[in-house]
Amino acid sequence: MSTTVSTVVGAGVERADGVDKVTGEARYSFERRVPDLAYVVPVPATVARGRVRAVDSRRALAEPGVLAVLDCETAPRLERPDGTHAELLVLQSAEVAYRGQIVAAVVATSLESAREAASLVEVDYEARPHDVELRAEHPDLYVPESANAGVPGEWSDGDVEEALTGSATVIDETYTTATEHHNPMEPHACTAVWEHDGLTLYNSDQGPYMTAGAVAGLFGLAPEQVRVVAEYIGGGFGSKATMSRPTAILAAMAAKAVGRPVKLALTRQQMFALVSYRPPSIQRVRIGADDAGRFTAIDHEAITQTSRIHEYVDQIGASTRIVYQAPVRRVVHRVVRLDVPTPGFMRGPGHASGMFALEVAVDELAQRLDVDPVALRIANDTDVEPWSGREFSSRSLVEALQTGAERFGWIPRGARSGEAARPRREDGWIVGTGVAAAHHPDYRFGSTARARALPDGRFEVQIAASDIGTGARTVLLQVAADALGVAGERISLIIGHSASGQAMMAGGSMGTSSWSWPVDMACRDLAGRLAAGERIPPEGLEVRADSAEAVKAAGELARHTFGASFAEVAADVRTGEVRVRRMLGVFAAGTIVNARTARSQFYGGMIMAHGQALLERTEIDPGPGDFANHDLASYHVPANADIGRLEVVMLDEHDRSGHPVGVKGIGELSMMGGAAAIANALSHATGHRFRDVPIRIEDVRAALRRQ
Ligand code: MOS
C-alpha cells in the first residue's frame, strides 16, 4: 500500500492515511482477507499459580468446525534463542505463572466455534497458593542489577543521608501509582499464513522488522523467511512491541498445527492478562534544600513488581538523575516477583510514575519553603546532565516553564503573593491550579531505508517503520519530499513491512527520529546522483542507506526532551467530582516535522496523564489473583466528556545532537508531568496533599470533609 501527499518538513499537513482510515479502506491486521481461514482462541489459566496436570479436550473437539486443541503437550515446540522473553514461550511448559496465562488454545473454522469450544476445554490444575499484592514491606523485594533501558538498579553520586541531615529543609514523603493497563482502540490481532517456504504475519505491531527476527528465532527459521506486515495499527503505547507479546506466536503456532492460515484477535478482557501493563509503584522521595531554595540532595526509592517468569523493572527513578541540579543524588529500585502477568513498556515506562512522585515532591517543597513552584524549578535548573556532567544537546526546561506561566496566566505563590494566588470558590466548586515539569530521554537507533527513482519521474521510498497512530506515514513522506527536493505527490512511501530491512520499532519515542535519519540519507544520496546526471534504468535507480554509523558518530551529548504542564482543576464541594477545566502543555523537542500530527500526539499524552491522575487503575483481587476490572466499563480511560480545554505550545528548539532533520521524540514527553500538575492543582484547591494516583472521588470527598 502506498500513499502520496504534498509536503515539506515543518508544515502541518493532513494525515496521508486519514481518508483511508475514516472510509474503511485501511486494512487492519484482523481485516486481511485470506482464503481457507481458521481462527484460534486462547484458553486462559483459571488459577494464579500452579501446574497443569491434564487438559481434556474431548468435548471441545466434538464441537462442529473444531480443527485442533493445542496444549502444552500437543503444541508445536519452539526454539529458545538467547534472550528470548519468557512470555513468548506459549504452551511450552505446564507451569502456570499467573491467572489468564495461555494454557490451551482452540483452532476452528469459525470464530464462534473456536470461542464456544474454548469454553469446553477442561483443564485440571495442581493449584498452589499465590501472592499478587505489592507491599512496601514485602520480604522478597530485591534490588535488580538493572531496570528497563539500562538504568541502574541502584545508583548514587555521594552520601545522600549526610547531605539530607545537613539540609535546612527536607521533604520526605511516600507516593503511589496504580497498575494501568493498555487499552489501544484496536485490540491485538494477527493473521498468520505459512507460505512461500516461510511465514507471513499480518500483525498489529510496533516493530515489524524486530518481530520478524524474534519469530524466526522461535520457529527455527532464517530471518528472511518471516515477513511481518503491519500497515495500519490502532494504537500501541508499548503493548504491541511483539518481542515480548505472545499473540503473533500463538497465531503462527496454530496455523502451523492445522496447515491453514489462522487469525487471532484478543478480546478486550484477554488484553488485561496478555499484553503487559504499567506496574504499580510505591515511592519514597526525599529532597533537601538550603535557605536559598537550592536543592542539596535528592533521594528516590521506588518499589515495583514483576512476574515469576521474567524480570521487567520500570525505570522509575530515571528522570530523577536528569531534571534538577543537586550536589548529591541517589536512586534505588526494588522489585518483587509476584504471581502476576509480566509488566512491560507503557508510554514513558518508569518516567511516567517517577515524574509523578518527583514533581509532587517538588511542589510540596515549594509550599514548605513558601516560594513559587515555577520559580523553585527554575532556580534548580542545570547546565549539564547532573549525574554525568555531559552537556545537553538542547534543554528548554526554563523556557517551557516561563512560556507556560505567561500563557496560562500563572499567579506566583509564596511569601509575597497576595489573595489572587489562593484557590477560589465559585458556585459550589473550589478551583486550584498546579504545575509540573516534563522530561523524557531522547533516543534513536540506527535503521535502514531505500529510495528508488523510477523512469516515469516518480519515486519509491521504503522503510520498515510502523505508524501506530502517531503520523509516521505522513512525517516520513515530508522528510523524503524535502530530501529529494520534489513534491510529495511524486513519492510512494511504503512502510510497515519487515522485508524493507532493519529498522527500529515505534517505541521509546524514537520512531520518527530513528527512521527519518536513513530516509533523509537515502533520498539525499539519490537526489545527488540524479543531479550528477546518472541515468535511471528501466527497473529504477535504487539507493540504500544505513544510519548506524552516523548515529554512533553523532557524539556524546546528553539527549533529553523537556516541557511543562499547567492545570486548572475544580472540585465540587458537595460531591467531590473533579473537572480538569484546562490544561496547558509546553513542550520542546527539536524540529517538529508536522505541527498537526505532533499536536495531536501531545493532546493524546496529556489525556493519558489525565487518566493516570484521575481514572486509570486496575485492581487486583487477592482471592482469585486476578484483575477485577478488565473491560472498558470498569477500567476507565478519559473520554471526550472528561476533557476540558487543552492547549499545546511547541517551542522552537535547535538541537545539537547531529540528527540531519533535528528531530527529537515527542510520544512519551507528551504524558510526563501532566498527572503531577493535576494532582498539585487539586492539592492547591482543597488544601489537602494528594500523593496517590489515581485520585478518586472518595479521596476528594474525604479531603473536603477535613477542610
Ligand atoms: Mo513505547 S512504551 O516505548 O512503545
XYZ file of C-alpha atoms and ligand atoms in Angstrom:
711
model
C 0.000 0.000 0.000
C 1.435 3.371 -0.897
C 0.405 6.907 -0.136
C 1.170 10.301 -1.542
C 0.774 13.776 -0.180
C 2.243 17.188 -0.742
C 4.621 18.237 1.976
C 7.693 19.876 3.463
C 9.259 19.448 6.877
C 7.535 21.729 9.370
C 4.239 22.016 7.515
C 1.096 20.961 9.353
C -0.031 18.664 6.551
C -3.009 16.386 6.938
C -2.531 12.705 7.619
C -1.575 10.813 4.495
C -3.833 7.927 5.530
C -6.673 9.923 7.069
C -9.209 9.309 4.312
C -8.297 5.609 4.085
C -8.883 5.268 7.804
C -12.223 7.026 8.037
C -13.620 5.344 4.933
C -12.554 1.868 5.993
C -10.145 1.448 3.076
C -7.267 0.931 5.503
C -7.000 -2.766 6.308
C -6.049 -3.623 9.871
C -4.473 -6.965 10.705
C -7.711 -8.763 11.507
C -9.333 -7.478 8.314
C -6.940 -9.219 5.966
C -8.838 -11.358 3.526
C -7.084 -14.694 3.250
C -8.674 -17.855 1.786
C -9.230 -21.017 3.836
C -9.007 -19.235 7.168
C -9.248 -20.743 10.624
C -9.478 -18.937 13.962
C -7.637 -19.523 17.211
C -8.980 -18.663 20.647
C -6.776 -18.952 23.730
C -7.875 -20.730 26.900
C -6.777 -18.743 29.959
C -5.498 -20.232 33.216
C -8.069 -20.057 35.995
C -5.503 -20.364 38.771
C -2.820 -17.796 39.527
C -0.120 -20.286 40.361
C 0.318 -23.988 39.856
C 0.716 -26.623 37.229
C -1.476 -28.048 34.501
C -1.997 -31.731 35.334
C -4.158 -32.601 32.344
C -6.142 -30.992 29.550
C -9.315 -32.783 28.495
C -10.181 -31.585 25.011
C -12.757 -34.244 24.104
C -15.825 -32.017 24.440
C -14.104 -29.174 22.584
C -13.039 -31.432 19.729
C -16.602 -32.707 19.368
C -17.846 -29.203 18.505
C -18.557 -28.677 14.801
C -15.759 -26.924 12.963
C -13.062 -27.534 15.568
C -9.772 -28.451 13.922
C -7.404 -28.779 16.874
C -6.872 -28.123 20.543
C -3.338 -27.141 21.454
C -1.951 -27.565 24.940
C 1.495 -27.749 26.423
C 1.864 -31.349 25.247
C 0.391 -31.066 21.757
C 1.536 -27.575 20.706
C 4.494 -27.270 18.337
C 7.837 -26.968 20.182
C 9.666 -23.637 19.960
C 13.373 -22.906 19.899
C 14.702 -20.724 22.711
C 17.339 -18.379 21.329
C 19.363 -16.446 23.920
C 17.463 -13.532 25.361
C 14.011 -14.894 24.472
C 11.339 -13.166 26.556
C 9.553 -15.854 28.609
C 6.109 -14.521 27.632
C 6.806 -15.645 24.051
C 7.183 -19.304 25.023
C 3.475 -20.037 24.591
C 2.354 -23.541 25.639
C 5.929 -24.698 26.206
C 5.524 -25.549 29.888
C 2.891 -26.952 32.222
C 3.700 -24.348 34.881
C 1.163 -21.580 35.459
C 2.754 -18.279 36.434
C -0.343 -16.044 36.500
C -4.071 -16.094 36.085
C -5.027 -15.626 32.437
C -1.810 -17.172 31.078
C -2.471 -19.227 27.951
C -2.794 -22.921 28.933
C -4.515 -24.198 25.774
C -5.951 -22.892 22.514
C -8.712 -23.991 20.179
C -8.483 -23.718 16.398
C -11.733 -23.876 14.430
C -13.158 -22.899 11.067
C -15.174 -20.058 12.586
C -14.534 -17.619 15.380
C -17.823 -18.606 17.028
C -16.952 -22.326 17.103
C -13.490 -21.584 18.418
C -14.891 -19.435 21.243
C -17.560 -21.943 22.151
C -15.098 -24.838 22.103
C -12.563 -22.870 24.156
C -15.137 -22.714 26.940
C -15.453 -26.512 26.809
C -11.759 -27.308 27.291
C -11.362 -28.799 30.752
C -8.098 -28.064 32.463
C -7.099 -29.900 35.628
C -4.677 -27.899 37.761
C -2.480 -28.605 40.692
C -3.022 -25.188 42.257
C -0.551 -23.589 44.656
C -1.019 -20.591 46.949
C -0.437 -17.320 45.136
C 0.730 -13.869 46.088
C -0.342 -11.000 43.848
C -0.080 -7.972 46.121
C 2.707 -5.417 46.037
C 3.577 -4.301 49.558
C 6.288 -1.914 50.702
C 7.442 -4.414 53.335
C 7.339 -7.489 51.081
C 10.093 -9.850 52.256
C 11.071 -10.860 48.707
C 11.915 -7.361 47.455
C 15.368 -7.140 45.909
C 17.479 -4.591 44.069
C 17.822 -5.627 40.408
C 21.122 -5.139 38.637
C 19.400 -3.014 36.064
C 15.972 -1.551 35.375
C 14.497 -1.073 31.891
C 16.559 0.856 29.306
C 19.788 0.105 31.157
C 19.030 2.389 34.097
C 20.984 1.082 37.109
C 19.008 -0.747 39.776
C 20.802 1.275 42.418
C 22.958 4.328 41.908
C 24.226 7.343 43.784
C 26.855 10.029 43.381
C 27.541 10.769 47.026
C 26.352 10.379 50.587
C 22.726 11.331 50.349
C 21.973 10.650 54.039
C 24.671 13.043 55.166
C 23.513 15.712 52.711
C 19.885 15.391 53.840
C 20.855 15.552 57.515
C 22.676 18.812 56.857
C 19.815 20.390 54.870
C 17.776 23.301 56.221
C 14.522 21.847 54.847
C 13.724 18.254 53.882
C 10.629 16.796 52.213
C 10.260 13.082 52.958
C 7.055 11.559 51.613
C 5.683 8.411 50.027
C 3.800 8.406 46.737
C 1.977 5.616 44.946
C 0.895 4.998 41.389
C -1.568 2.319 40.290
C -1.424 -0.572 37.869
C -2.533 0.748 34.486
C -3.496 -1.389 31.523
C -3.005 -0.908 27.813
C -6.215 -0.092 26.014
C -5.398 0.914 22.463
C -8.551 1.198 20.342
C -7.526 -1.821 18.266
C -7.015 -4.948 20.367
C -4.053 -7.129 19.429
C -4.656 -9.101 16.258
C -2.660 -11.296 13.922
C -3.300 -13.247 10.737
C -0.648 -15.948 10.247
C -0.033 -17.606 6.885
C 2.615 -20.251 6.219
C 3.540 -19.735 2.559
C 6.462 -19.368 0.153
C 8.685 -21.565 2.328
C 8.163 -19.312 5.307
C 5.714 -17.397 7.425
C 3.740 -14.207 6.761
C 2.262 -12.391 9.746
C -0.235 -9.580 9.288
C 0.301 -8.283 12.766
C -0.766 -5.250 14.740
C 2.779 -4.404 15.578
C 5.025 -1.535 16.675
C 8.107 -3.006 15.024
C 7.697 -5.354 12.042
C 11.409 -5.935 11.492
C 12.147 -6.713 15.123
C 9.162 -9.046 15.320
C 10.296 -10.945 12.235
C 13.649 -11.628 13.890
C 12.112 -12.772 17.170
C 9.565 -15.032 15.473
C 12.180 -16.539 13.153
C 14.323 -17.451 16.133
C 11.468 -19.158 17.941
C 10.384 -21.200 14.904
C 13.922 -22.079 13.799
C 13.629 -20.085 10.563
C 16.055 -17.748 8.840
C 15.087 -14.098 9.483
C 14.159 -13.512 5.838
C 11.719 -16.439 5.937
C 9.430 -14.430 8.222
C 7.602 -11.474 6.681
C 5.749 -9.215 9.058
C 3.229 -6.784 7.581
C 1.977 -4.041 9.882
C 0.384 -1.413 7.677
C -2.271 0.010 9.998
C -2.218 -0.124 13.762
C -4.909 1.207 16.060
C -2.629 2.358 18.866
C 0.119 0.605 20.762
C 1.611 2.565 23.684
C 4.260 -0.157 24.128
C 1.879 -3.122 24.220
C 2.490 -4.030 20.597
C 6.227 -4.466 20.863
C 5.957 -8.093 19.822
C 9.368 -9.186 21.039
C 7.584 -9.662 24.355
C 3.947 -10.418 23.496
C 2.590 -13.900 22.757
C -0.194 -13.159 20.265
C 1.690 -13.485 16.972
C 3.438 -16.597 18.285
C 0.137 -18.316 19.098
C -1.339 -17.428 15.699
C 1.734 -18.792 13.898
C 1.752 -21.920 16.042
C -1.930 -22.595 15.391
C -1.513 -22.046 11.641
C 1.371 -24.493 11.643
C -0.616 -27.090 13.604
C -3.646 -27.085 11.289
C -1.896 -26.347 7.990
C -4.131 -23.356 7.199
C -3.976 -19.608 7.709
C -5.134 -18.634 11.190
C -6.478 -15.403 12.647
C -6.238 -14.367 16.257
C -7.903 -11.347 17.848
C -7.703 -10.829 21.553
C -10.848 -9.756 23.308
C -10.663 -6.601 25.397
C -10.835 -8.801 28.524
C -7.947 -11.017 27.414
C -5.745 -7.974 26.953
C -5.710 -7.437 30.708
C -3.671 -10.627 31.124
C -1.725 -10.913 27.895
C -0.340 -7.624 26.593
C 1.578 -6.160 29.559
C 0.757 -3.212 31.764
C 2.285 -0.384 33.754
C 3.278 -1.897 37.109
C 2.156 -0.229 40.340
C 4.730 1.682 42.362
C 5.385 2.776 45.934
C 7.931 5.587 46.006
C 9.683 7.425 48.782
C 11.127 10.744 47.678
C 13.332 12.926 49.830
C 14.515 16.337 48.704
C 16.722 18.592 50.788
C 17.070 22.335 50.235
C 19.113 25.183 51.668
C 17.669 28.507 52.827
C 18.027 29.977 49.354
C 15.884 27.170 47.869
C 18.738 25.310 46.192
C 18.381 21.530 46.280
C 21.071 19.931 48.457
C 20.162 16.278 47.831
C 17.536 14.157 46.074
C 16.796 10.594 47.090
C 14.304 8.410 45.227
C 13.453 4.862 46.287
C 10.974 3.025 44.081
C 9.277 -0.275 44.771
C 7.540 -2.171 41.985
C 6.652 -5.669 40.783
C 7.399 -8.165 38.067
C 6.258 -11.693 37.240
C 7.778 -15.061 38.184
C 8.890 -15.763 34.630
C 10.562 -12.547 33.516
C 12.308 -9.693 35.288
C 10.966 -6.414 33.937
C 11.661 -3.395 36.137
C 10.174 0.008 35.281
C 12.959 2.641 35.392
C 11.024 4.736 37.898
C 13.979 6.720 39.226
C 15.453 7.534 35.826
C 14.220 11.122 35.486
C 15.447 11.933 38.993
C 19.010 11.654 37.697
C 18.358 14.234 34.981
C 15.898 17.017 35.733
C 17.347 19.151 38.550
C 20.663 20.203 39.960
C 21.703 18.921 43.380
C 25.182 18.103 44.647
C 24.095 14.567 45.589
C 21.500 12.139 44.231
C 20.549 8.544 44.904
C 18.141 6.313 43.015
C 17.176 2.825 44.142
C 14.750 0.407 42.505
C 13.431 -2.580 44.383
C 11.262 -5.230 42.781
C 9.374 -8.333 43.870
C 8.369 -11.324 41.784
C 4.647 -11.974 42.179
C 2.159 -14.393 40.598
C 1.072 -11.768 38.090
C 1.430 -11.197 34.335
C 4.729 -9.648 33.279
C 4.531 -5.849 33.240
C 6.137 -4.015 30.357
C 6.625 -0.821 28.417
C 3.726 1.603 28.690
C 4.075 5.172 27.396
C 7.021 6.658 29.292
C 7.770 3.461 31.205
C 9.181 4.325 34.636
C 9.368 8.033 33.855
C 5.583 8.471 33.991
C 5.463 7.009 37.514
C 8.695 8.601 38.727
C 7.953 12.081 37.380
C 4.614 12.000 39.209
C 6.338 11.443 42.563
C 9.241 13.803 41.903
C 7.042 16.646 40.682
C 4.601 16.380 43.581
C 7.564 16.318 45.987
C 8.965 19.489 44.395
C 5.542 21.115 44.793
C 5.496 20.121 48.464
C 8.959 21.568 48.925
C 7.884 24.853 47.333
C 4.939 25.022 49.701
C 7.160 24.279 52.707
C 9.713 26.900 51.628
C 6.874 29.297 50.852
C 8.214 30.003 47.371
C 6.590 29.824 43.969
C 6.751 26.306 42.449
C 7.649 27.646 38.989
C 10.434 29.785 40.464
C 11.740 26.873 42.574
C 12.066 24.684 39.497
C 13.829 27.428 37.535
C 16.204 28.058 40.458
C 17.262 24.400 40.302
C 17.879 24.197 36.576
C 21.183 22.714 35.460
C 23.536 23.370 32.549
C 24.862 19.833 32.473
C 23.314 16.408 32.906
C 23.695 16.148 36.681
C 24.834 12.539 37.011
C 27.245 12.520 34.056
C 28.446 16.100 33.744
C 27.762 15.972 29.993
C 26.343 18.963 28.167
C 22.823 18.747 26.799
C 22.226 18.639 23.047
C 19.392 21.041 23.858
C 17.437 21.776 27.004
C 14.497 24.145 27.211
C 13.026 23.443 30.640
C 13.275 27.023 31.885
C 11.829 28.417 28.675
C 8.956 25.925 28.866
C 8.172 26.925 32.455
C 8.359 30.642 31.685
C 6.369 30.460 28.475
C 3.787 28.267 30.159
C 3.428 30.515 33.194
C 2.802 33.504 30.977
C 0.428 31.756 28.607
C -1.524 30.091 31.417
C -1.812 33.228 33.496
C 0.036 31.616 36.364
C -0.217 33.631 39.570
C 3.028 33.309 41.524
C 2.714 31.856 45.024
C 4.822 32.129 48.122
C 5.617 34.559 50.897
C 4.983 37.743 48.940
C 1.972 36.550 46.957
C -1.441 38.005 47.564
C -5.051 36.922 47.647
C -5.045 36.035 43.935
C -2.727 33.061 44.483
C -5.241 31.333 46.785
C -7.736 28.779 45.482
C -11.036 30.400 44.591
C -14.580 29.340 45.299
C -17.273 29.756 42.738
C -20.770 28.369 42.734
C -20.193 25.255 44.797
C -16.829 24.494 43.210
C -13.368 25.088 44.553
C -10.753 25.823 41.931
C -6.963 25.419 42.106
C -4.005 25.465 39.764
C -0.916 23.305 39.519
C 2.318 22.998 37.589
C 4.856 20.277 36.889
C 7.924 19.819 34.742
C 8.064 17.251 31.950
C 11.071 15.183 30.976
C 11.805 12.175 28.819
C 15.097 10.918 27.411
C 15.650 11.198 23.672
C 16.884 8.050 21.984
C 17.418 6.930 18.417
C 18.589 3.770 16.799
C 20.393 3.013 13.550
C 17.962 1.950 10.820
C 17.941 1.272 7.083
C 15.882 2.758 4.252
C 15.692 2.539 0.460
C 14.893 5.192 -2.107
C 14.268 4.437 -5.767
C 13.867 6.770 -8.739
C 11.573 5.374 -11.419
C 11.814 6.145 -15.143
C 8.388 7.834 -15.133
C 9.609 10.558 -12.763
C 8.137 9.010 -9.647
C 9.974 7.873 -6.515
C 9.506 4.995 -4.138
C 10.782 5.208 -0.570
C 10.582 2.351 1.870
C 11.436 1.683 5.485
C 10.156 -0.900 7.981
C 8.531 1.787 10.100
C 5.229 1.392 11.892
C 2.582 4.118 12.163
C 0.702 3.263 15.330
C -1.406 6.394 15.001
C 1.422 8.844 15.534
C 1.536 10.133 11.978
C 4.771 8.380 10.967
C 3.399 7.675 7.485
C 2.849 11.388 6.989
C 6.014 12.802 8.530
C 8.340 10.369 6.747
C 6.828 11.435 3.465
C 7.580 15.059 4.389
C 11.185 14.153 5.190
C 11.535 12.253 1.898
C 9.987 15.067 -0.138
C 12.328 17.607 1.434
C 15.432 15.484 0.883
C 14.544 14.577 -2.696
C 13.516 18.143 -3.450
C 10.298 17.007 -5.125
C 6.601 17.327 -4.329
C 5.183 14.644 -2.092
C 2.708 13.587 -4.811
C 5.600 12.085 -6.737
C 6.635 9.803 -3.879
C 5.185 6.463 -2.891
C 6.100 5.710 0.700
C 6.000 2.085 1.780
C 6.090 1.383 5.494
C 5.066 -1.486 7.737
C 6.907 -4.330 6.000
C 9.749 -6.199 7.699
C 11.099 -7.050 4.241
C 12.118 -3.403 3.777
C 15.102 -4.079 6.037
C 16.346 -3.467 9.549
C 14.625 -0.605 11.354
C 13.835 0.477 14.882
C 10.357 -0.097 16.241
C 7.842 2.616 17.113
C 8.920 2.705 20.735
C 10.868 4.729 23.239
C 9.731 7.875 21.389
C 12.381 7.064 18.806
C 10.381 6.104 15.739
C 10.478 9.359 13.797
C 13.994 10.276 14.917
C 15.348 6.814 14.015
C 13.527 6.431 10.687
C 13.862 9.962 9.358
C 17.652 9.683 9.533
C 18.177 6.922 6.895
C 15.210 8.186 4.849
C 16.940 11.560 4.666
C 20.296 9.901 3.839
C 18.892 7.671 1.088
C 16.849 10.436 -0.510
C 19.699 12.977 -0.481
C 22.067 10.407 -1.928
C 19.593 9.589 -4.687
C 18.899 13.257 -5.433
C 22.657 13.882 -5.655
C 23.170 11.063 -8.126
C 20.336 12.259 -10.316
C 21.670 15.818 -10.188
C 25.059 14.480 -11.303
C 23.358 13.111 -14.406
C 23.065 9.436 -13.514
C 20.561 7.687 -15.789
C 17.571 5.784 -14.463
C 17.497 2.210 -15.788
C 14.107 0.623 -16.642
C 13.872 -1.118 -13.242
C 14.653 2.175 -11.473
C 17.692 3.540 -9.681
C 17.807 2.417 -6.067
C 19.997 3.551 -3.183
C 20.054 2.157 0.309
C 21.085 3.904 3.475
C 22.015 2.640 6.912
C 22.252 5.253 9.645
C 24.030 3.015 12.192
C 27.495 4.563 11.741
C 26.200 8.123 11.596
C 24.114 7.621 14.733
C 27.156 6.261 16.532
C 29.419 9.044 15.286
C 26.977 11.767 16.375
C 28.700 12.084 19.707
C 28.181 12.048 23.388
C 25.955 14.968 24.265
C 23.219 14.217 26.796
C 19.951 13.970 24.865
C 16.627 14.706 26.535
C 13.339 16.467 25.938
C 11.673 18.822 28.400
C 8.440 20.649 28.910
C 5.996 21.963 31.485
C 2.371 21.238 32.268
C -0.131 23.586 33.879
C -3.608 22.570 35.049
C -6.673 24.312 36.409
C -8.817 21.869 38.333
C -12.201 22.300 40.014
C -13.719 20.088 42.704
C -17.427 20.070 43.503
C -17.547 20.890 47.186
C -20.580 18.668 47.870
C -19.882 15.615 45.695
C -16.116 15.595 45.265
C -16.481 15.454 41.479
C -13.322 16.691 39.781
C -13.182 18.551 36.500
C -9.931 19.457 34.806
C -11.064 22.744 33.336
C -7.990 23.477 31.315
C -4.573 22.100 30.750
C -1.633 23.705 29.021
C 1.386 21.718 27.861
C 4.523 23.469 26.664
C 6.979 21.128 25.004
C 10.369 21.448 23.341
C 11.602 18.567 21.218
C 13.884 19.764 18.452
C 12.365 20.116 14.992
C 8.631 19.440 14.872
C 8.237 17.793 11.469
C 4.465 18.176 11.381
C 2.737 20.522 13.798
C -0.661 18.953 13.155
C 0.209 15.324 13.930
C 2.555 16.417 16.735
C -0.174 18.485 18.377
C -2.489 15.514 18.175
C 0.130 13.348 19.867
C 0.700 15.929 22.612
C -3.062 16.067 23.222
C -3.064 12.279 23.481
C -0.305 12.271 26.062
C -1.983 14.964 28.136
C -5.224 12.980 28.048
C -3.366 9.845 29.131
C -1.872 11.865 32.009
C -5.423 12.860 32.952
C -6.233 9.128 33.052
C -3.224 8.465 35.264
C -4.191 11.290 37.627
C -7.902 10.643 37.999
C -9.201 7.474 36.354
C -6.970 4.563 35.415
C -6.404 1.867 37.989
C -6.558 -1.885 37.633
C -7.457 -3.510 40.948
C -6.055 -6.930 41.631
C -8.336 -9.177 43.663
C -6.114 -11.206 46.006
C -8.689 -14.032 46.254
C -8.694 -15.287 42.675
C -5.424 -13.461 41.964
C -6.993 -11.699 39.015
C -7.536 -8.149 37.827
C -11.081 -7.384 38.912
C -11.819 -4.656 36.379
C -10.947 -5.916 32.945
C -13.110 -4.141 30.432
C -13.796 -0.568 29.397
C -16.922 -0.424 31.574
C -14.894 -0.857 34.750
C -11.425 0.300 33.697
C -11.917 3.956 32.937
C -9.962 5.829 30.318
C -10.737 9.505 29.747
C -13.482 10.107 27.198
C -14.287 13.346 25.370
C -16.672 14.467 28.098
C -13.878 14.270 30.695
C -11.595 16.649 28.855
C -11.792 20.407 29.275
C -9.736 22.891 27.322
C -6.403 21.553 26.106
C -3.702 23.813 24.795
C -0.320 22.819 23.411
C 2.621 25.108 22.759
C 5.559 23.695 20.829
C 8.718 25.696 21.421
C 11.209 26.188 18.626
C 14.315 24.306 19.588
C 17.556 23.801 17.752
C 19.133 20.515 18.763
C 22.898 19.972 18.521
C 22.901 16.199 18.518
C 23.775 15.737 14.863
C 20.405 14.478 13.656
C 20.086 15.524 9.992
C 16.497 16.720 10.459
C 16.941 17.865 14.077
C 14.222 15.511 15.323
C 13.711 14.544 18.962
C 10.987 12.249 20.272
C 7.608 13.510 21.480
C 5.373 10.485 22.065
C 6.243 9.981 25.717
C 7.276 13.508 26.701
C 3.654 14.442 25.981
C 2.464 12.460 29.014
C 5.169 13.425 31.508
C 4.300 15.718 34.384
C 0.629 16.013 33.480
C -0.574 13.810 36.329
C 1.527 15.744 38.838
C 0.185 19.074 37.543
C -3.403 17.852 38.032
C -2.651 16.409 41.496
C -0.859 19.601 42.504
C -3.814 21.677 41.318
C -6.209 19.558 43.328
C -3.972 19.893 46.388
C -3.959 23.654 45.850
C -7.753 23.703 45.545
C -8.539 21.565 48.579
C -5.623 22.310 50.897
C -5.053 18.558 51.198
C -1.947 16.959 49.685
C -2.707 14.154 47.226
C 0.156 11.667 46.929
C -1.594 8.666 45.400
C -2.951 8.336 41.870
C -5.482 7.921 40.549
C -7.207 10.383 42.883
C -10.735 9.052 43.277
C -13.921 10.864 44.076
C -13.959 9.375 47.606
C -10.431 10.686 48.213
C -11.564 14.172 47.237
C -14.665 13.931 49.421
C -12.540 12.876 52.387
C -10.189 15.795 51.766
C -13.069 18.274 51.529
C -14.565 16.976 54.777
C -11.284 17.777 56.507
C -11.387 21.395 55.352
Mo 6.606 2.937 23.995
S 6.254 2.488 25.966
O 8.272 2.938 24.085
O 6.041 1.870 22.888
